CSV table of C-alpha atoms and ligand atoms in Angstrom, one decimal:
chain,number,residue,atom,x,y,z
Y,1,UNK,CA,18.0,41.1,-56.4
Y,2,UNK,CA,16.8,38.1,-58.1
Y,3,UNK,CA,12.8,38.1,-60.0
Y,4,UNK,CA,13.4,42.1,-60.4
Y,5,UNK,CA,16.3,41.7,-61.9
Y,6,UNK,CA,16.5,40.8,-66.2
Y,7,UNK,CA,20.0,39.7,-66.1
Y,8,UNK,CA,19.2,37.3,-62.4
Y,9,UNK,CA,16.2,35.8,-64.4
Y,10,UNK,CA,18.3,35.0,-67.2
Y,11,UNK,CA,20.9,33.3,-64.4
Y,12,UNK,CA,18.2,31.9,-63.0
Y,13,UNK,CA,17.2,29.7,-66.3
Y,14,UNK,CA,13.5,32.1,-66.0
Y,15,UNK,CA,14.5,34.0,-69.6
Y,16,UNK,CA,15.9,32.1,-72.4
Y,17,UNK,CA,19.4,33.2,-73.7
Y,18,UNK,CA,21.1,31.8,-76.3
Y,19,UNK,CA,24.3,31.1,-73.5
Y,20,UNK,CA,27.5,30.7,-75.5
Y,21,UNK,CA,29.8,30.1,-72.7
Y,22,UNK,CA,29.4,29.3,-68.5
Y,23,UNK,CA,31.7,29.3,-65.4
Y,24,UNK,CA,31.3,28.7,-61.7
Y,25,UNK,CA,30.9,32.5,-62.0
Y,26,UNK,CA,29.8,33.8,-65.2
Y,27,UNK,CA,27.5,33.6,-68.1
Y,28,UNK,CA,27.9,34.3,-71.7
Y,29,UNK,CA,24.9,34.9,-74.0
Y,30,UNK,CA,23.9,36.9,-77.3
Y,31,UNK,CA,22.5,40.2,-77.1
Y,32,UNK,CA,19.3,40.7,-78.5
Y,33,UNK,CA,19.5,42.9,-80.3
Y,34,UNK,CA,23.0,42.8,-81.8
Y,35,UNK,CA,25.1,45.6,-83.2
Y,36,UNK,CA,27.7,43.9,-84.6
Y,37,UNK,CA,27.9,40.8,-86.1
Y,38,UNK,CA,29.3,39.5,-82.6
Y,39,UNK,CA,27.8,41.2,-79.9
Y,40,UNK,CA,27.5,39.0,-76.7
Y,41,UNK,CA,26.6,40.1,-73.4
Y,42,UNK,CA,29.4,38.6,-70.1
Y,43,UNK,CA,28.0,38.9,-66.6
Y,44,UNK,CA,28.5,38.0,-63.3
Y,45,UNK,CA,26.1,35.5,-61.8
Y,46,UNK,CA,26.0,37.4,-58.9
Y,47,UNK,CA,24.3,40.8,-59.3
Y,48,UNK,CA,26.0,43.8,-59.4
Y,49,UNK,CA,24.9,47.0,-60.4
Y,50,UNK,CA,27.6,48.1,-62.7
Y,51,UNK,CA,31.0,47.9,-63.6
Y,52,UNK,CA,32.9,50.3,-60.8
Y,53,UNK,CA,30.3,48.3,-58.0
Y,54,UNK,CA,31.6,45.4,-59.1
Y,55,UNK,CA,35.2,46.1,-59.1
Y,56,UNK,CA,35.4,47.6,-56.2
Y,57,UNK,CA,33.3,44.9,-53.7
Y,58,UNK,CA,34.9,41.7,-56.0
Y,59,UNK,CA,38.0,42.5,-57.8
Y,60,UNK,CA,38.4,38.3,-58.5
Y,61,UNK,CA,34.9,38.4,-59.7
Y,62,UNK,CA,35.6,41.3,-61.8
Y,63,UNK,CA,38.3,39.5,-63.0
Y,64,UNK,CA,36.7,36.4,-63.7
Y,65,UNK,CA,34.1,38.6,-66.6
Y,66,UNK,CA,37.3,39.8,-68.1
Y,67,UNK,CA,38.8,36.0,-68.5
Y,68,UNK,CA,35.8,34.8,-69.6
Y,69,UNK,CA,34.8,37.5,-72.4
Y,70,UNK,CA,38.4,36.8,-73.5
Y,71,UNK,CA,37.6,33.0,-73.6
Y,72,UNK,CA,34.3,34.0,-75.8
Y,73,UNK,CA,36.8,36.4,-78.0
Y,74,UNK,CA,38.9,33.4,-78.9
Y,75,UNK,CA,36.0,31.1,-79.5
Y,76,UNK,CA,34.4,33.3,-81.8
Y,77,UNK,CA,37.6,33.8,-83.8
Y,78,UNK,CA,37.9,37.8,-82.6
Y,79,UNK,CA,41.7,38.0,-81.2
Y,80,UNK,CA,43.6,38.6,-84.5
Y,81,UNK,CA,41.3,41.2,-86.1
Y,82,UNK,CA,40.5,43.3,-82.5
Y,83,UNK,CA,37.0,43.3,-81.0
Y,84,UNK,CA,35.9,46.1,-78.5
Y,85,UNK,CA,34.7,45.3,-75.1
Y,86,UNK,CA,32.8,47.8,-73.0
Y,87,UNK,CA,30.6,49.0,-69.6
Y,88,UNK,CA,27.9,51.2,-69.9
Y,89,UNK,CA,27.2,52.7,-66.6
Y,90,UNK,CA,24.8,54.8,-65.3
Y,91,UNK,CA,22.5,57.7,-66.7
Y,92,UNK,CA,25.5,59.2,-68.7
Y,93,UNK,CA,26.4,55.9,-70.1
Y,94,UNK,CA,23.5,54.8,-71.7
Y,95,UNK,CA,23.2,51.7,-69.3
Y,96,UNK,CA,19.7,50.3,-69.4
Y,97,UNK,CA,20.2,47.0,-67.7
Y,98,UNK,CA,21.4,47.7,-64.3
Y,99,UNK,CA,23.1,44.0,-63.8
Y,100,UNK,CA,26.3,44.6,-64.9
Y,101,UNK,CA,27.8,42.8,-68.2
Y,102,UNK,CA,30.6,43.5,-70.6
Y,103,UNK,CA,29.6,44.2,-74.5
Y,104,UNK,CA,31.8,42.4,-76.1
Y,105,UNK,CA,31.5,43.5,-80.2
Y,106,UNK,CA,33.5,42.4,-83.2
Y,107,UNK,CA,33.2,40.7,-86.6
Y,108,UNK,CA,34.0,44.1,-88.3
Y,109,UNK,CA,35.4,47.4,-87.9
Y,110,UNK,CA,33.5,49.2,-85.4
Y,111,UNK,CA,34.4,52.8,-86.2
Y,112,UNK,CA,35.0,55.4,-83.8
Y,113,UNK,CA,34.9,55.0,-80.0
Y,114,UNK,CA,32.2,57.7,-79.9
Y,115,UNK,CA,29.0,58.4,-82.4
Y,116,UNK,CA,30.3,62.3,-81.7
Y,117,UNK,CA,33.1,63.9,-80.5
Y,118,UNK,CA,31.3,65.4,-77.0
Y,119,UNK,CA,34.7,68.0,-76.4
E,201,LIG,P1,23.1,48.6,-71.6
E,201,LIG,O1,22.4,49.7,-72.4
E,201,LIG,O2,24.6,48.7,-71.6
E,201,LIG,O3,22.4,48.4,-70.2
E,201,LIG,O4,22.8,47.3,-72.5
E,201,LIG,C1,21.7,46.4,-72.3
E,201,LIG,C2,21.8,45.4,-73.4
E,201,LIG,O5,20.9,44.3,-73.0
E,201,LIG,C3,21.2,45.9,-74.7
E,201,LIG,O6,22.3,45.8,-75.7
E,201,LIG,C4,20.0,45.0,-75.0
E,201,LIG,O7,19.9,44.7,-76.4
E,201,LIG,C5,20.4,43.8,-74.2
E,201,LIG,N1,19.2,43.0,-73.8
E,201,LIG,C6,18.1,43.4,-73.3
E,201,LIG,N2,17.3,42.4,-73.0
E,201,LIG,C7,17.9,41.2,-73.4
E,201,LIG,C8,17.7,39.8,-73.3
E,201,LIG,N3,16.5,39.4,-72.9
E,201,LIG,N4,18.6,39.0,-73.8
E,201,LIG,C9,19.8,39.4,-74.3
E,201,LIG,N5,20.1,40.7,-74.3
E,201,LIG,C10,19.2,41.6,-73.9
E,202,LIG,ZN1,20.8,40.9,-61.5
């Protein structure tokens, strides 16, 4: 994927991120535009589309985005009040970036899971 790619440039050291945490396998960086007062962005260095792409051609790698927002949960002080961590994917999702990455969100109560109940 690589230069077309927002989230491989970023990996790549070509966009500037403010990187709170790094693996072997993963990066860790502040959204841009937050909404929350913790909102950071975990991918894989290696690009993947989306979530279910990801999960399904490199369940350790997959893994490895979960252990590693949970490492950036505990650093940023998140585990005993909750925190939310979710996947956009696709049109009906609202996914925008199409390198996949985890939202992770906390610092205050979020509300409901949903702007709307869509039922
Ligand atoms: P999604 O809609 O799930 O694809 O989310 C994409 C996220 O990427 C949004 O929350 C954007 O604010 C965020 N974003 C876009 N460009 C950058 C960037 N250069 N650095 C950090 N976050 C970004
Ligand atoms: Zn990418």
């Amino acid at each position: 994927m690589g230069s077309d790619c927002l989230f491989c440039r970023i990996v790549a050291g070509e966009i500037p991120a403010t990187v709170v945490r790094e693996t072997d396998t993963t990066l860790a960086f502040r959204d841009i535009d937050p909404k929350a007062p913790v909102h950071v962005l975990v991918i894989p260095k290696e690009h993947y589309a989306d979530v279910a792409t990801l999960a399904q051609g490199d369940p350790a790698l997959a893994a490895d985005v979960l252990a590693t927002s949970a490492a950036v949960a505990e650093d940023e002080g998140l585990l005993g009040d909750g925190f939310r961590l979710m996947f956009n994917i696709g049109a009906y999702g609202g996914q925008e970036v199409f390198h996949v990455h985890a939202h992770l969100l906390g610092g205050a109560p979020l509300g409901p899971m949903l702007a709307r109940d869509l039922t």
